[in-house]
Amino acid sequence: FLVGILAADLWTYSKHRALHSKWLYAFHRSHHYFKDPTAFAGFAIHPVEAVWTFAPIFLWEHLPHFLPVFAPAVAFFFALNAYLHCGYVFGLAEALLPRVLLNSSAFHNLHHERVVTHFGEISSFWDYACGTSDIYAKGLGTGYRWHVARSAGMQGPGLTA
């Protein structure tokens, strides 16, 4: 199960980072019309991006897996995507998600503000490992403390304090 989560995380991070290259950004541009994310931004994606994003789900259909684990995982990732793009932070979610290295609304909002950093869609681990997030410049612990501090003072659209 954990290997599958790590593989999905690497897939989405790599896909998202590639979509920000000058050769592929045209397929992702419509998603970034939302500078302050809303629930609609999570679904504002080009058909090419949609196929690229969801291809593993269709491939997994043909691989042996345990449906009682697989189906809730897909549902959870759907819900996480909606939260990442909701435009709000919820203190409990912002405190708990980083503890298990899952992405937060505050973290993903930085991606919409800066566009060229913070590519993680499931977790921020690959941003940490690949150096595409400045909040981890001084280590994983510093990044976690950023998550907690940022969520404590943020509310509303744009996630501004």
PDB file of C-alpha atoms in Angstrom:
ATOM      1  CA  PHE A   1       0.000   0.000   0.000  1.00  0.00           C
ATOM      2  CA  LEU A   2       2.727   2.491   0.979  1.00  0.00           C
ATOM      3  CA  VAL A   3       4.699   1.669  -2.166  1.00  0.00           C
ATOM      4  CA  GLY A   4       1.589   2.457  -4.204  1.00  0.00           C
ATOM      5  CA  ILE A   5       1.146   5.785  -2.421  1.00  0.00           C
ATOM      6  CA  LEU A   6       4.801   6.714  -3.008  1.00  0.00           C
ATOM      7  CA  ALA A   7       4.524   5.709  -6.669  1.00  0.00           C
ATOM      8  CA  ALA A   8       1.333   7.774  -7.114  1.00  0.00           C
ATOM      9  CA  ASP A   9       2.997  10.704  -5.360  1.00  0.00           C
ATOM     10  CA  LEU A  10       6.071  10.522  -7.591  1.00  0.00           C
ATOM     11  CA  TRP A  11       3.835  10.176 -10.676  1.00  0.00           C
ATOM     12  CA  THR A  12       1.757  13.261  -9.845  1.00  0.00           C
ATOM     13  CA  TYR A  13       4.781  15.342  -8.792  1.00  0.00           C
ATOM     14  CA  SER A  14       6.698  14.468 -11.982  1.00  0.00           C
ATOM     15  CA  LYS A  15       3.661  15.036 -14.186  1.00  0.00           C
ATOM     16  CA  HIS A  16       2.883  18.370 -12.525  1.00  0.00           C
ATOM     17  CA  ARG A  17       6.472  19.592 -12.740  1.00  0.00           C
ATOM     18  CA  ALA A  18       6.672  18.570 -16.414  1.00  0.00           C
ATOM     19  CA  LEU A  19       3.417  20.437 -17.137  1.00  0.00           C
ATOM     20  CA  HIS A  20       5.154  23.614 -15.995  1.00  0.00           C
ATOM     21  CA  SER A  21       7.844  23.282 -18.654  1.00  0.00           C
ATOM     22  CA  LYS A  22       7.654  25.678 -21.585  1.00  0.00           C
ATOM     23  CA  TRP A  23       6.819  22.768 -23.914  1.00  0.00           C
ATOM     24  CA  LEU A  24       3.819  21.490 -21.932  1.00  0.00           C
ATOM     25  CA  TYR A  25       2.485  24.507 -20.023  1.00  0.00           C
ATOM     26  CA  ALA A  26      -0.193  25.126 -22.668  1.00  0.00           C
ATOM     27  CA  PHE A  27      -1.935  21.983 -21.373  1.00  0.00           C
ATOM     28  CA  HIS A  28      -1.871  23.280 -17.782  1.00  0.00           C
ATOM     29  CA  ARG A  29      -2.378  27.031 -18.219  1.00  0.00           C
ATOM     30  CA  SER A  30      -6.158  26.954 -17.703  1.00  0.00           C
ATOM     31  CA  HIS A  31      -5.659  25.524 -14.213  1.00  0.00           C
ATOM     32  CA  HIS A  32      -3.619  28.590 -13.278  1.00  0.00           C
ATOM     33  CA  TYR A  33      -6.287  31.072 -14.284  1.00  0.00           C
ATOM     34  CA  PHE A  34      -7.180  30.629 -10.615  1.00  0.00           C
ATOM     35  CA  LYS A  35      -4.514  32.622  -8.743  1.00  0.00           C
ATOM     36  CA  ASP A  36      -6.519  32.188  -5.549  1.00  0.00           C
ATOM     37  CA  PRO A  37      -7.628  28.567  -5.801  1.00  0.00           C
ATOM     38  CA  THR A  38     -11.268  27.612  -5.580  1.00  0.00           C
ATOM     39  CA  ALA A  39     -12.831  24.160  -5.646  1.00  0.00           C
ATOM     40  CA  PHE A  40     -13.290  24.694  -9.392  1.00  0.00           C
ATOM     41  CA  ALA A  41      -9.534  25.088  -9.964  1.00  0.00           C
ATOM     42  CA  GLY A  42      -8.952  21.471  -8.989  1.00  0.00           C
ATOM     43  CA  PHE A  43     -11.042  20.393 -11.947  1.00  0.00           C
ATOM     44  CA  ALA A  44     -10.014  23.065 -14.459  1.00  0.00           C
ATOM     45  CA  ILE A  45      -7.672  20.840 -16.402  1.00  0.00           C
ATOM     46  CA  HIS A  46      -7.018  20.216 -20.072  1.00  0.00           C
ATOM     47  CA  PRO A  47      -8.059  16.783 -21.433  1.00  0.00           C
ATOM     48  CA  VAL A  48      -4.395  15.879 -22.067  1.00  0.00           C
ATOM     49  CA  GLU A  49      -3.593  16.626 -18.425  1.00  0.00           C
ATOM     50  CA  ALA A  50      -6.624  14.623 -17.288  1.00  0.00           C
ATOM     51  CA  VAL A  51      -5.508  11.528 -19.204  1.00  0.00           C
ATOM     52  CA  TRP A  52      -1.949  11.924 -17.931  1.00  0.00           C
ATOM     53  CA  THR A  53      -3.156  12.370 -14.351  1.00  0.00           C
ATOM     54  CA  PHE A  54      -5.630   9.501 -14.262  1.00  0.00           C
ATOM     55  CA  ALA A  55      -3.845   6.973 -16.505  1.00  0.00           C
ATOM     56  CA  PRO A  56      -2.490   5.027 -13.503  1.00  0.00           C
ATOM     57  CA  ILE A  57      -6.027   4.456 -12.206  1.00  0.00           C
ATOM     58  CA  PHE A  58      -7.015   2.862 -15.491  1.00  0.00           C
ATOM     59  CA  LEU A  59      -3.808   0.815 -15.568  1.00  0.00           C
ATOM     60  CA  TRP A  60      -4.324  -0.351 -11.981  1.00  0.00           C
ATOM     61  CA  GLU A  61      -7.693  -1.732 -12.991  1.00  0.00           C
ATOM     62  CA  HIS A  62      -5.787  -4.492 -14.809  1.00  0.00           C
ATOM     63  CA  LEU A  63      -3.313  -5.156 -12.000  1.00  0.00           C
ATOM     64  CA  PRO A  64      -4.040  -7.287  -8.972  1.00  0.00           C
ATOM     65  CA  HIS A  65      -4.967  -5.079  -6.026  1.00  0.00           C
ATOM     66  CA  PHE A  66      -7.148  -5.165  -2.966  1.00  0.00           C
ATOM     67  CA  LEU A  67     -10.291  -3.203  -3.840  1.00  0.00           C
ATOM     68  CA  PRO A  68     -11.221  -2.368  -0.223  1.00  0.00           C
ATOM     69  CA  VAL A  69      -7.897  -0.468  -0.010  1.00  0.00           C
ATOM     70  CA  PHE A  70      -7.744   0.833  -3.586  1.00  0.00           C
ATOM     71  CA  ALA A  71     -11.223   2.433  -3.738  1.00  0.00           C
ATOM     72  CA  PRO A  72     -10.867   4.421  -0.480  1.00  0.00           C
ATOM     73  CA  ALA A  73      -7.387   5.576  -1.567  1.00  0.00           C
ATOM     74  CA  VAL A  74      -8.788   6.972  -4.832  1.00  0.00           C
ATOM     75  CA  ALA A  75     -11.648   8.631  -2.919  1.00  0.00           C
ATOM     76  CA  PHE A  76      -9.151  10.123  -0.442  1.00  0.00           C
ATOM     77  CA  PHE A  77      -6.985  11.568  -3.240  1.00  0.00           C
ATOM     78  CA  PHE A  78     -10.099  13.090  -4.822  1.00  0.00           C
ATOM     79  CA  ALA A  79     -11.036  14.703  -1.487  1.00  0.00           C
ATOM     80  CA  LEU A  80      -7.440  15.892  -0.929  1.00  0.00           C
ATOM     81  CA  ASN A  81      -7.426  17.569  -4.356  1.00  0.00           C
ATOM     82  CA  ALA A  82     -10.682  19.351  -3.505  1.00  0.00           C
ATOM     83  CA  TYR A  83      -9.184  20.534  -0.201  1.00  0.00           C
ATOM     84  CA  LEU A  84      -5.929  21.710  -1.801  1.00  0.00           C
ATOM     85  CA  HIS A  85      -7.927  23.944  -4.126  1.00  0.00           C
ATOM     86  CA  CYS A  86     -10.706  25.086  -1.794  1.00  0.00           C
ATOM     87  CA  GLY A  87      -9.075  28.468  -1.084  1.00  0.00           C
ATOM     88  CA  TYR A  88      -9.330  28.029   2.680  1.00  0.00           C
ATOM     89  CA  VAL A  89      -7.284  26.440   5.423  1.00  0.00           C
ATOM     90  CA  PHE A  90      -8.747  24.431   8.241  1.00  0.00           C
ATOM     91  CA  GLY A  91      -6.463  24.418  11.270  1.00  0.00           C
ATOM     92  CA  LEU A  92      -6.913  20.745  12.126  1.00  0.00           C
ATOM     93  CA  ALA A  93      -6.253  19.614   8.541  1.00  0.00           C
ATOM     94  CA  GLU A  94      -3.251  21.945   8.215  1.00  0.00           C
ATOM     95  CA  ALA A  95      -1.773  20.592  11.459  1.00  0.00           C
ATOM     96  CA  LEU A  96      -2.417  16.907  10.726  1.00  0.00           C
ATOM     97  CA  LEU A  97      -1.656  16.575   7.011  1.00  0.00           C
ATOM     98  CA  PRO A  98       2.008  17.685   7.207  1.00  0.00           C
ATOM     99  CA  ARG A  99       2.608  15.246  10.102  1.00  0.00           C
ATOM    100  CA  VAL A 100       2.088  12.416   7.618  1.00  0.00           C
ATOM    101  CA  LEU A 101       3.800  14.344   4.790  1.00  0.00           C
ATOM    102  CA  LEU A 102       0.547  15.038   2.963  1.00  0.00           C
ATOM    103  CA  ASN A 103       0.098  18.303   1.153  1.00  0.00           C
ATOM    104  CA  SER A 104      -1.910  21.141   2.663  1.00  0.00           C
ATOM    105  CA  SER A 105      -4.064  23.882   1.228  1.00  0.00           C
ATOM    106  CA  ALA A 106      -1.586  26.536   2.430  1.00  0.00           C
ATOM    107  CA  PHE A 107       1.322  24.748   0.728  1.00  0.00           C
ATOM    108  CA  HIS A 108      -0.516  24.266  -2.565  1.00  0.00           C
ATOM    109  CA  ASN A 109      -1.685  27.863  -2.532  1.00  0.00           C
ATOM    110  CA  LEU A 110       1.996  28.864  -2.752  1.00  0.00           C
ATOM    111  CA  HIS A 111       2.129  26.947  -6.020  1.00  0.00           C
ATOM    112  CA  HIS A 112      -0.733  29.023  -7.389  1.00  0.00           C
ATOM    113  CA  GLU A 113       0.940  32.221  -6.189  1.00  0.00           C
ATOM    114  CA  ARG A 114       4.413  31.431  -7.548  1.00  0.00           C
ATOM    115  CA  VAL A 115       3.574  28.932 -10.340  1.00  0.00           C
ATOM    116  CA  VAL A 116       7.189  27.664 -10.647  1.00  0.00           C
ATOM    117  CA  THR A 117       7.558  25.989  -7.230  1.00  0.00           C
ATOM    118  CA  HIS A 118       5.636  23.649  -4.901  1.00  0.00           C
ATOM    119  CA  PHE A 119       4.571  20.969  -7.418  1.00  0.00           C
ATOM    120  CA  GLY A 120       3.517  18.259  -4.950  1.00  0.00           C
ATOM    121  CA  GLU A 121      -0.070  17.133  -5.401  1.00  0.00           C
ATOM    122  CA  ILE A 122      -0.301  14.374  -2.793  1.00  0.00           C
ATOM    123  CA  SER A 123       2.583  15.241  -0.524  1.00  0.00           C
ATOM    124  CA  SER A 124       5.312  17.827  -0.360  1.00  0.00           C
ATOM    125  CA  PHE A 125       7.995  15.120  -0.001  1.00  0.00           C
ATOM    126  CA  TRP A 126       9.211  15.341  -3.615  1.00  0.00           C
ATOM    127  CA  ASP A 127       9.363  19.143  -3.374  1.00  0.00           C
ATOM    128  CA  TYR A 128      11.621  18.607  -0.357  1.00  0.00           C
ATOM    129  CA  ALA A 129      13.714  15.907  -2.091  1.00  0.00           C
ATOM    130  CA  CYS A 130      14.024  17.795  -5.404  1.00  0.00           C
ATOM    131  CA  GLY A 131      14.528  21.259  -3.904  1.00  0.00           C
ATOM    132  CA  THR A 132      11.438  22.823  -5.475  1.00  0.00           C
ATOM    133  CA  SER A 133      10.127  24.316  -2.233  1.00  0.00           C
ATOM    134  CA  ASP A 134      11.968  26.981  -0.297  1.00  0.00           C
ATOM    135  CA  ILE A 135      10.166  26.143   2.954  1.00  0.00           C
ATOM    136  CA  TYR A 136      12.353  23.034   3.215  1.00  0.00           C
ATOM    137  CA  ALA A 137      15.644  24.853   2.564  1.00  0.00           C
ATOM    138  CA  LYS A 138      16.646  24.375   6.219  1.00  0.00           C
ATOM    139  CA  GLY A 139      15.273  20.852   6.542  1.00  0.00           C
ATOM    140  CA  LEU A 140      12.098  18.841   6.913  1.00  0.00           C
ATOM    141  CA  GLY A 141      11.440  20.016  10.478  1.00  0.00           C
ATOM    142  CA  THR A 142      11.606  23.660   9.436  1.00  0.00           C
ATOM    143  CA  GLY A 143       9.142  22.932   6.631  1.00  0.00           C
ATOM    144  CA  TYR A 144       6.722  21.289   9.039  1.00  0.00           C
ATOM    145  CA  ARG A 145       6.945  24.266  11.416  1.00  0.00           C
ATOM    146  CA  TRP A 146       6.168  26.527   8.425  1.00  0.00           C
ATOM    147  CA  HIS A 147       2.983  24.525   7.778  1.00  0.00           C
ATOM    148  CA  VAL A 148       1.847  24.864  11.390  1.00  0.00           C
ATOM    149  CA  ALA A 149       2.691  28.592  11.654  1.00  0.00           C
ATOM    150  CA  ARG A 150       1.135  29.446   8.296  1.00  0.00           C
ATOM    151  CA  SER A 151      -2.103  27.627   9.039  1.00  0.00           C
ATOM    152  CA  ALA A 152      -2.457  29.244  12.465  1.00  0.00           C
ATOM    153  CA  GLY A 153      -2.884  32.756  11.076  1.00  0.00           C
ATOM    154  CA  MET A 154      -4.614  32.195   7.754  1.00  0.00           C
ATOM    155  CA  GLN A 155      -8.238  32.385   6.698  1.00  0.00           C
ATOM    156  CA  GLY A 156     -10.323  32.956   3.605  1.00  0.00           C
ATOM    157  CA  PRO A 157      -9.659  33.274  -0.099  1.00  0.00           C
ATOM    158  CA  GLY A 158      -6.017  33.753  -0.997  1.00  0.00           C
ATOM    159  CA  LEU A 159      -5.002  32.364   2.380  1.00  0.00           C
ATOM    160  CA  THR A 160      -3.598  35.686   3.471  1.00  0.00           C
ATOM    161  CA  ALA A 161      -3.064  36.413   7.127  1.00  0.00           C
TER     162      ALA A 161
END
